[in-house]
Amino acid sequence: MTDRRARGTGRLFKRGNIWWIRFSVDGKRHDESSNSTKRSDAVKLLNKRLGEVQTGRYQGPSAERLSFSDLEQMLTDHYHAMRSKKRAQRALGHLRRHLGLYLAKNISADVLTAYVVARREEGASEATIKYELAVLKKSFSLAIRAEKLDRRPAFPTLSPDNRRKGFFEENEFRAVLKQLPEHHRGWALFSFLTGWRAKSELLGITEGYEPLLWANVDFDAGVVRIEDSKNHEGRTFPFDVLPELKQLLHRQREYTQKWERVTGQIIPWVFHRRGERIRDFYSAWRAACERAGFPGKITHDFRRTAVRRLERSGVSRSVAKALVGHKTDSIYERYAIVAEQDLREGVKKVAKLTKKRSKRASGKVLPMRKGTERGQSGG
């Protein structure tokens, strides 16, 4: 049975006892079941679809069924074997708790705003919430690319102040270093001197990374290299011109050879514990910081410290970025911290210069302008 309507207003027809609707989108015919035996329900559905077509909001029947779980699965497949998978999975866990029962089409701007409020109440930082929204936004993009959705909702704009502020003064680091177990001192000193990432680039604890290997250390050339880093670019650090770093690597090599003799095995890792990979350092690190009197310090402070040291030494930005491994100026600037002590030293230099000029000026008698008298203008 077909219920004809005016041209351009779609059609109603029955298949068995169920009413169906028919309408066109960009010249392509779409048939959709109303899942009802009532004609009035089909009319409501058809009018809804026609309104969506006219306003450009029609997404198709697949969007009606697409759930948060579907979005999550697409994102999980996308992040498979990627380094950021673990972090994305943590973000998805929080998103799932709040949005897991939603259909994709019902995740609106209002829903996302409510999510932000809820996560703030849970104590999540603005940077964390921003990342979680970025993960969800990526899942919508994947759904659009797969032609399962036509659009995504408007996402809230967050501007977290995630400029990093921590760094080590020399005495602070040396105090913590003394409190670390011996097998942790090597990588800590290397990271402090170079600014290389301890967790990923040196120890390979982060998923998707490998530890620094002896194959990366060229004693003849006096350089240490990594072929791949967080920014997917290789990096080289000349260690033979930095005595403490050179001594560290030679000392670490002797330590490795000792345990190769003991174990009868080749040890490929530069930093290890008696021939075994170091897979965790958090407890030892926290305890060392506590005993040294500097609780709350993190190993990522080494990167900021290295950048600060390079800035103080007058190293050009292009060279500093290559040594530490910052790809862009904007990222580098986030690590180029100006401490209060740096500001104080800067003002001291100004004071010193001012003092010299004042002394020179006080030793001279400035001549009066011709035709003037003390207390009178020369006009």
Coordinates of C-alpha atoms in Angstrom, one line a residue:
M1 CA 0.0 0.0 0.0
T2 CA 1.4 3.4 -1.0
D3 CA 0.2 6.7 0.3
R4 CA 1.2 9.3 -2.3
R5 CA 2.0 12.9 -1.3
A6 CA 2.9 16.0 -3.2
R7 CA 6.1 15.9 -5.1
G8 CA 9.1 16.8 -3.0
T9 CA 7.3 15.9 0.3
G10 CA 8.3 12.2 0.3
R11 CA 6.1 9.1 0.3
L12 CA 4.5 6.8 2.8
F13 CA 4.0 3.1 2.1
K14 CA 3.5 -0.2 3.9
R15 CA 5.4 -3.4 4.0
G16 CA 3.2 -5.9 5.7
N17 CA 1.6 -4.0 8.6
I18 CA 4.6 -1.6 9.1
W19 CA 4.6 1.9 7.6
W20 CA 7.7 3.0 5.8
I21 CA 8.8 6.4 4.5
R22 CA 10.6 7.4 1.3
F23 CA 12.5 10.6 0.6
S24 CA 15.4 11.9 -1.4
V25 CA 18.8 13.4 -0.3
D26 CA 20.9 14.9 -3.0
G27 CA 19.0 12.9 -5.6
K28 CA 19.5 9.6 -3.8
R29 CA 16.4 7.7 -2.6
H30 CA 16.2 6.7 1.1
D31 CA 13.7 4.2 2.5
E32 CA 13.3 3.9 6.3
S33 CA 11.0 2.0 8.5
S34 CA 8.9 3.8 11.1
N35 CA 8.7 0.5 13.1
S36 CA 5.1 1.3 13.7
T37 CA 1.7 0.1 12.3
K38 CA 0.3 3.6 12.8
R39 CA 0.4 6.0 9.8
S40 CA 0.7 9.0 12.1
D41 CA 4.0 7.7 13.4
A42 CA 5.3 7.4 9.8
V43 CA 4.1 11.0 9.0
K44 CA 6.0 12.3 12.1
L45 CA 9.2 10.5 11.1
L46 CA 8.9 11.6 7.4
N47 CA 8.4 15.3 8.5
K48 CA 11.4 15.0 10.8
R49 CA 13.6 13.6 8.1
L50 CA 12.5 16.2 5.6
G51 CA 13.2 18.9 8.1
E52 CA 16.7 17.5 8.7
V53 CA 17.3 17.4 4.9
Q54 CA 16.2 21.0 4.4
T55 CA 18.5 22.3 7.2
G56 CA 21.4 20.1 6.3
R57 CA 21.2 18.1 9.5
Y58 CA 20.3 14.7 8.1
Q59 CA 22.8 12.0 9.0
G60 CA 21.1 8.8 7.9
P61 CA 19.7 5.8 9.7
S62 CA 23.3 4.5 10.5
A63 CA 23.7 7.6 12.8
E64 CA 20.5 6.6 14.6
R65 CA 22.1 3.4 15.7
L66 CA 25.7 4.5 16.2
S67 CA 26.5 4.4 19.9
F68 CA 29.4 5.6 22.1
S69 CA 30.7 2.0 22.1
D70 CA 30.9 2.2 18.3
L71 CA 32.9 5.4 18.5
E72 CA 35.1 3.9 21.2
Q73 CA 35.8 0.8 19.0
M74 CA 36.7 2.9 16.0
L75 CA 39.1 4.9 18.1
T76 CA 40.7 1.8 19.7
D77 CA 41.3 0.4 16.2
H78 CA 42.8 3.6 15.1
Y79 CA 45.2 3.8 18.1
H80 CA 46.2 0.2 17.9
A81 CA 50.0 -0.1 18.0
M82 CA 50.4 3.6 18.4
R83 CA 52.5 5.1 21.3
S84 CA 49.6 7.1 22.6
K85 CA 47.3 4.2 22.9
K86 CA 47.6 3.8 26.7
R87 CA 46.9 7.4 27.4
A88 CA 43.9 7.3 25.0
Q89 CA 42.5 4.3 26.7
R90 CA 42.7 6.0 30.1
A91 CA 40.8 9.0 28.5
L92 CA 38.2 6.6 27.0
G93 CA 37.7 5.1 30.5
H94 CA 36.5 8.4 31.9
L95 CA 34.4 9.2 28.8
R96 CA 32.8 5.8 29.0
R97 CA 31.8 6.3 32.6
H98 CA 29.9 9.5 31.7
L99 CA 28.8 8.9 28.1
G100 CA 28.8 5.1 27.7
L101 CA 25.0 4.9 27.5
Y102 CA 24.6 7.6 24.8
L103 CA 24.0 7.2 21.2
A104 CA 26.4 9.2 19.2
K105 CA 23.7 11.5 17.8
N106 CA 22.7 12.4 21.3
I107 CA 26.1 13.6 22.4
S108 CA 25.4 17.3 22.0
A109 CA 27.3 20.4 23.0
D110 CA 25.2 20.6 26.2
V111 CA 26.2 17.0 27.0
L112 CA 29.8 17.8 26.5
T113 CA 29.6 20.9 28.7
A114 CA 28.0 18.8 31.4
Y115 CA 30.9 16.3 31.0
V116 CA 33.4 19.1 31.5
V117 CA 31.6 20.3 34.7
A118 CA 31.5 16.7 36.0
R119 CA 35.2 16.0 35.4
R120 CA 36.1 19.3 37.1
E121 CA 34.1 18.3 40.1
E122 CA 36.1 15.0 40.1
G123 CA 39.3 17.0 40.4
A124 CA 40.6 16.5 36.8
S125 CA 42.9 19.2 35.5
E126 CA 41.9 21.4 32.6
A127 CA 44.7 19.8 30.5
T128 CA 43.4 16.3 31.2
I129 CA 39.8 17.3 30.3
K130 CA 41.0 19.0 27.1
Y131 CA 42.8 15.8 26.1
E132 CA 39.8 13.6 26.8
L133 CA 37.6 15.9 24.6
A134 CA 40.2 15.7 21.9
V135 CA 40.1 11.9 22.0
L136 CA 36.3 12.0 21.7
K137 CA 36.5 14.5 18.9
K138 CA 38.9 12.2 17.1
S139 CA 36.4 9.4 17.3
F140 CA 33.7 11.6 15.7
S141 CA 36.1 12.4 12.9
L142 CA 36.7 8.7 12.3
A143 CA 33.0 8.1 12.2
I144 CA 32.6 10.9 9.6
R145 CA 35.4 9.5 7.5
A146 CA 33.7 6.1 7.6
E147 CA 30.5 7.8 6.5
K148 CA 28.7 6.7 9.6
L149 CA 28.1 10.3 10.6
D150 CA 27.8 13.5 8.7
R151 CA 28.9 15.9 11.5
R152 CA 30.0 16.2 15.0
P153 CA 28.8 18.4 17.9
A154 CA 30.4 21.6 18.9
F155 CA 33.1 20.9 21.4
P156 CA 33.8 23.2 24.4
T157 CA 37.0 25.2 24.1
L158 CA 39.3 24.8 27.0
S159 CA 42.5 26.8 27.5
P160 CA 44.5 25.1 30.3
D161 CA 47.6 26.8 31.6
N162 CA 49.8 23.8 31.2
R163 CA 53.0 25.7 31.0
R164 CA 55.5 23.6 33.0
K165 CA 57.3 25.3 35.8
G166 CA 59.5 22.8 37.6
F167 CA 63.3 22.4 37.3
F168 CA 66.3 21.4 39.3
E169 CA 68.9 23.7 40.7
E170 CA 72.4 22.0 40.7
N171 CA 72.5 21.4 44.5
E172 CA 68.9 20.0 44.5
F173 CA 69.8 17.4 41.9
R174 CA 73.1 16.4 43.5
A175 CA 71.2 15.9 46.8
V176 CA 68.6 13.6 45.2
L177 CA 71.3 11.8 43.2
K178 CA 73.1 10.8 46.4
Q179 CA 69.8 9.3 47.7
L180 CA 69.1 7.1 44.7
P181 CA 70.2 3.5 44.6
E182 CA 73.3 3.0 42.5
H183 CA 71.6 1.4 39.5
H184 CA 69.3 4.4 39.2
R185 CA 72.1 7.1 39.3
G186 CA 73.3 6.5 35.7
W187 CA 70.1 7.2 33.8
A188 CA 69.2 10.1 36.2
L189 CA 72.6 11.8 35.6
F190 CA 72.4 11.2 31.9
S191 CA 68.9 12.7 31.7
F192 CA 69.9 15.7 33.9
L193 CA 72.9 16.5 31.6
T194 CA 71.2 15.9 28.3
G195 CA 67.5 16.6 28.9
W196 CA 66.6 13.3 27.2
R197 CA 63.4 11.7 28.4
A198 CA 64.2 9.1 31.1
K199 CA 61.1 7.1 31.0
S200 CA 60.9 6.6 27.3
E201 CA 64.2 7.4 25.5
L202 CA 66.6 6.0 28.2
L203 CA 64.7 3.2 29.9
G204 CA 62.0 2.3 27.4
I205 CA 59.3 2.1 30.1
T206 CA 56.8 3.9 28.0
E207 CA 54.9 1.7 25.7
G208 CA 56.2 1.8 22.1
Y209 CA 59.8 2.7 23.1
E210 CA 63.0 0.7 23.5
P211 CA 65.8 1.4 26.1
L212 CA 68.9 3.2 25.1
L213 CA 71.3 0.5 23.7
W214 CA 75.0 0.3 23.6
A215 CA 74.7 0.2 19.8
N216 CA 73.6 3.8 20.1
V217 CA 76.8 4.8 21.8
D218 CA 79.8 5.5 19.5
F219 CA 82.9 5.9 21.7
D220 CA 85.1 6.5 18.7
A221 CA 83.1 9.4 17.4
G222 CA 82.2 10.5 20.9
V223 CA 78.4 10.7 20.3
V224 CA 75.3 9.0 21.5
R225 CA 72.4 8.7 19.1
I226 CA 68.8 7.6 19.1
E227 CA 67.0 6.8 15.8
D228 CA 63.5 7.5 16.9
S229 CA 62.1 9.7 19.7
K230 CA 58.8 11.2 20.8
N231 CA 58.7 13.5 17.8
H232 CA 59.7 10.7 15.4
E233 CA 63.0 12.2 14.6
G234 CA 66.6 11.0 15.4
R235 CA 68.9 12.8 17.7
T236 CA 72.6 13.1 18.4
F237 CA 74.4 14.3 21.5
P238 CA 78.2 14.7 21.5
F239 CA 79.3 13.4 24.9
D240 CA 83.1 13.5 24.5
V241 CA 83.1 17.3 25.0
L242 CA 81.1 17.2 28.2
P243 CA 83.5 15.5 30.7
E244 CA 80.9 14.4 33.3
L245 CA 78.8 12.8 30.6
K246 CA 81.9 11.1 29.1
Q247 CA 82.9 9.7 32.4
L248 CA 79.4 8.5 33.1
L249 CA 79.2 6.5 29.9
H250 CA 82.7 5.0 30.4
R251 CA 81.7 4.1 34.0
Q252 CA 78.4 2.6 32.8
R253 CA 80.3 0.6 30.2
E254 CA 82.6 -0.9 32.9
Y255 CA 79.6 -1.7 35.0
T256 CA 78.0 -3.5 32.1
Q257 CA 81.1 -5.5 31.3
K258 CA 81.3 -6.6 34.9
W259 CA 77.8 -8.0 34.9
E260 CA 78.3 -9.6 31.4
R261 CA 81.1 -11.6 33.0
V262 CA 79.0 -12.5 36.0
T263 CA 75.9 -13.5 34.0
G264 CA 77.7 -14.9 30.9
Q265 CA 75.3 -12.9 28.7
I266 CA 75.5 -9.9 26.4
I267 CA 73.8 -6.9 28.0
P268 CA 72.5 -4.6 25.3
W269 CA 71.1 -1.8 27.5
V270 CA 73.1 1.2 28.7
F271 CA 71.2 1.5 31.9
H272 CA 70.2 -1.7 33.8
R273 CA 70.2 -3.3 37.2
R274 CA 72.8 -6.1 37.3
G275 CA 72.0 -7.1 33.8
E276 CA 68.2 -6.8 34.1
R277 CA 66.2 -4.1 32.4
I278 CA 64.9 -1.3 34.7
R279 CA 61.2 -1.4 34.4
D280 CA 60.2 0.9 37.2
F281 CA 61.8 3.7 39.2
Y282 CA 58.9 5.6 40.7
S283 CA 59.1 4.3 44.3
A284 CA 62.9 4.7 44.4
W285 CA 62.7 8.2 42.9
R286 CA 60.0 9.4 45.3
A287 CA 61.8 8.0 48.3
A288 CA 65.1 9.7 47.2
C289 CA 63.4 13.1 46.7
E290 CA 61.8 12.8 50.1
R291 CA 65.1 11.9 51.8
A292 CA 66.9 14.8 50.0
G293 CA 64.2 17.2 51.2
F294 CA 62.8 18.0 47.7
P295 CA 59.4 16.1 47.6
G296 CA 57.3 16.4 44.4
K297 CA 60.2 16.6 42.0
I298 CA 59.7 14.7 38.8
T299 CA 62.2 13.3 36.2
H300 CA 60.6 15.5 33.5
D301 CA 62.1 18.4 35.3
F302 CA 65.4 17.4 33.8
R303 CA 64.2 18.6 30.4
R304 CA 63.3 22.0 31.6
T305 CA 66.6 22.1 33.5
A306 CA 68.6 21.2 30.4
V307 CA 66.8 23.9 28.3
R308 CA 67.4 26.5 31.0
R309 CA 71.1 25.5 31.1
L310 CA 71.4 25.8 27.3
E311 CA 69.7 29.2 27.4
R312 CA 72.1 30.5 30.1
S313 CA 75.1 29.2 28.2
G314 CA 74.0 31.2 25.1
V315 CA 73.5 28.2 22.9
S316 CA 71.5 29.0 19.8
R317 CA 67.9 27.9 19.8
S318 CA 68.3 25.7 16.7
V319 CA 71.2 23.8 18.3
A320 CA 69.4 23.6 21.7
K321 CA 66.2 22.2 20.1
A322 CA 68.3 19.6 18.3
L323 CA 70.1 18.5 21.4
V324 CA 67.1 18.2 23.7
G325 CA 64.6 17.1 21.0
H326 CA 62.0 19.8 20.7
K327 CA 60.6 20.0 17.3
T328 CA 58.9 23.4 17.4
D329 CA 59.7 26.8 18.9
S330 CA 56.4 26.8 20.8
I331 CA 57.2 23.6 22.6
Y332 CA 60.8 24.8 23.3
E333 CA 59.5 28.1 24.8
R334 CA 57.3 26.1 27.3
Y335 CA 60.5 24.6 28.7
A336 CA 62.6 27.8 28.6
I337 CA 61.8 28.8 32.1
V338 CA 63.0 32.0 33.6
A339 CA 63.4 31.5 37.4
E340 CA 63.3 34.2 40.0
Q341 CA 67.0 33.7 40.5
D342 CA 67.6 34.3 36.8
L343 CA 65.6 37.6 37.0
R344 CA 67.6 38.6 40.1
E345 CA 70.9 38.0 38.2
G346 CA 69.6 40.0 35.3
V347 CA 68.8 43.0 37.6
K348 CA 72.2 42.7 39.3
K349 CA 73.9 43.1 35.9
V350 CA 71.8 46.3 35.3
A351 CA 72.7 47.6 38.7
K352 CA 76.4 46.9 38.1
L353 CA 76.3 48.8 34.8
T354 CA 74.4 51.7 36.4
K355 CA 76.9 51.9 39.2
K356 CA 79.8 52.1 36.7
R357 CA 78.1 54.9 34.7
S358 CA 77.3 56.8 37.9
K359 CA 81.0 56.7 39.0
R360 CA 82.2 57.9 35.7
A361 CA 79.6 60.8 35.8
S362 CA 80.5 61.8 39.3
G363 CA 84.1 62.3 38.4
K364 CA 83.4 64.9 35.8
V365 CA 82.2 68.6 36.0
L366 CA 79.5 69.1 33.5
P367 CA 79.9 72.6 31.9
M368 CA 77.0 75.0 32.1
R369 CA 75.4 76.0 28.9
K370 CA 76.7 79.3 27.6
G371 CA 74.4 82.3 28.5
T372 CA 72.7 80.6 31.4
E373 CA 72.9 81.0 35.1
R374 CA 72.2 78.6 37.9
G375 CA 68.5 78.5 38.5
Q376 CA 67.6 80.3 35.3
S377 CA 66.4 78.9 32.0
G378 CA 68.4 79.4 29.0
G379 CA 65.5 80.7 26.9

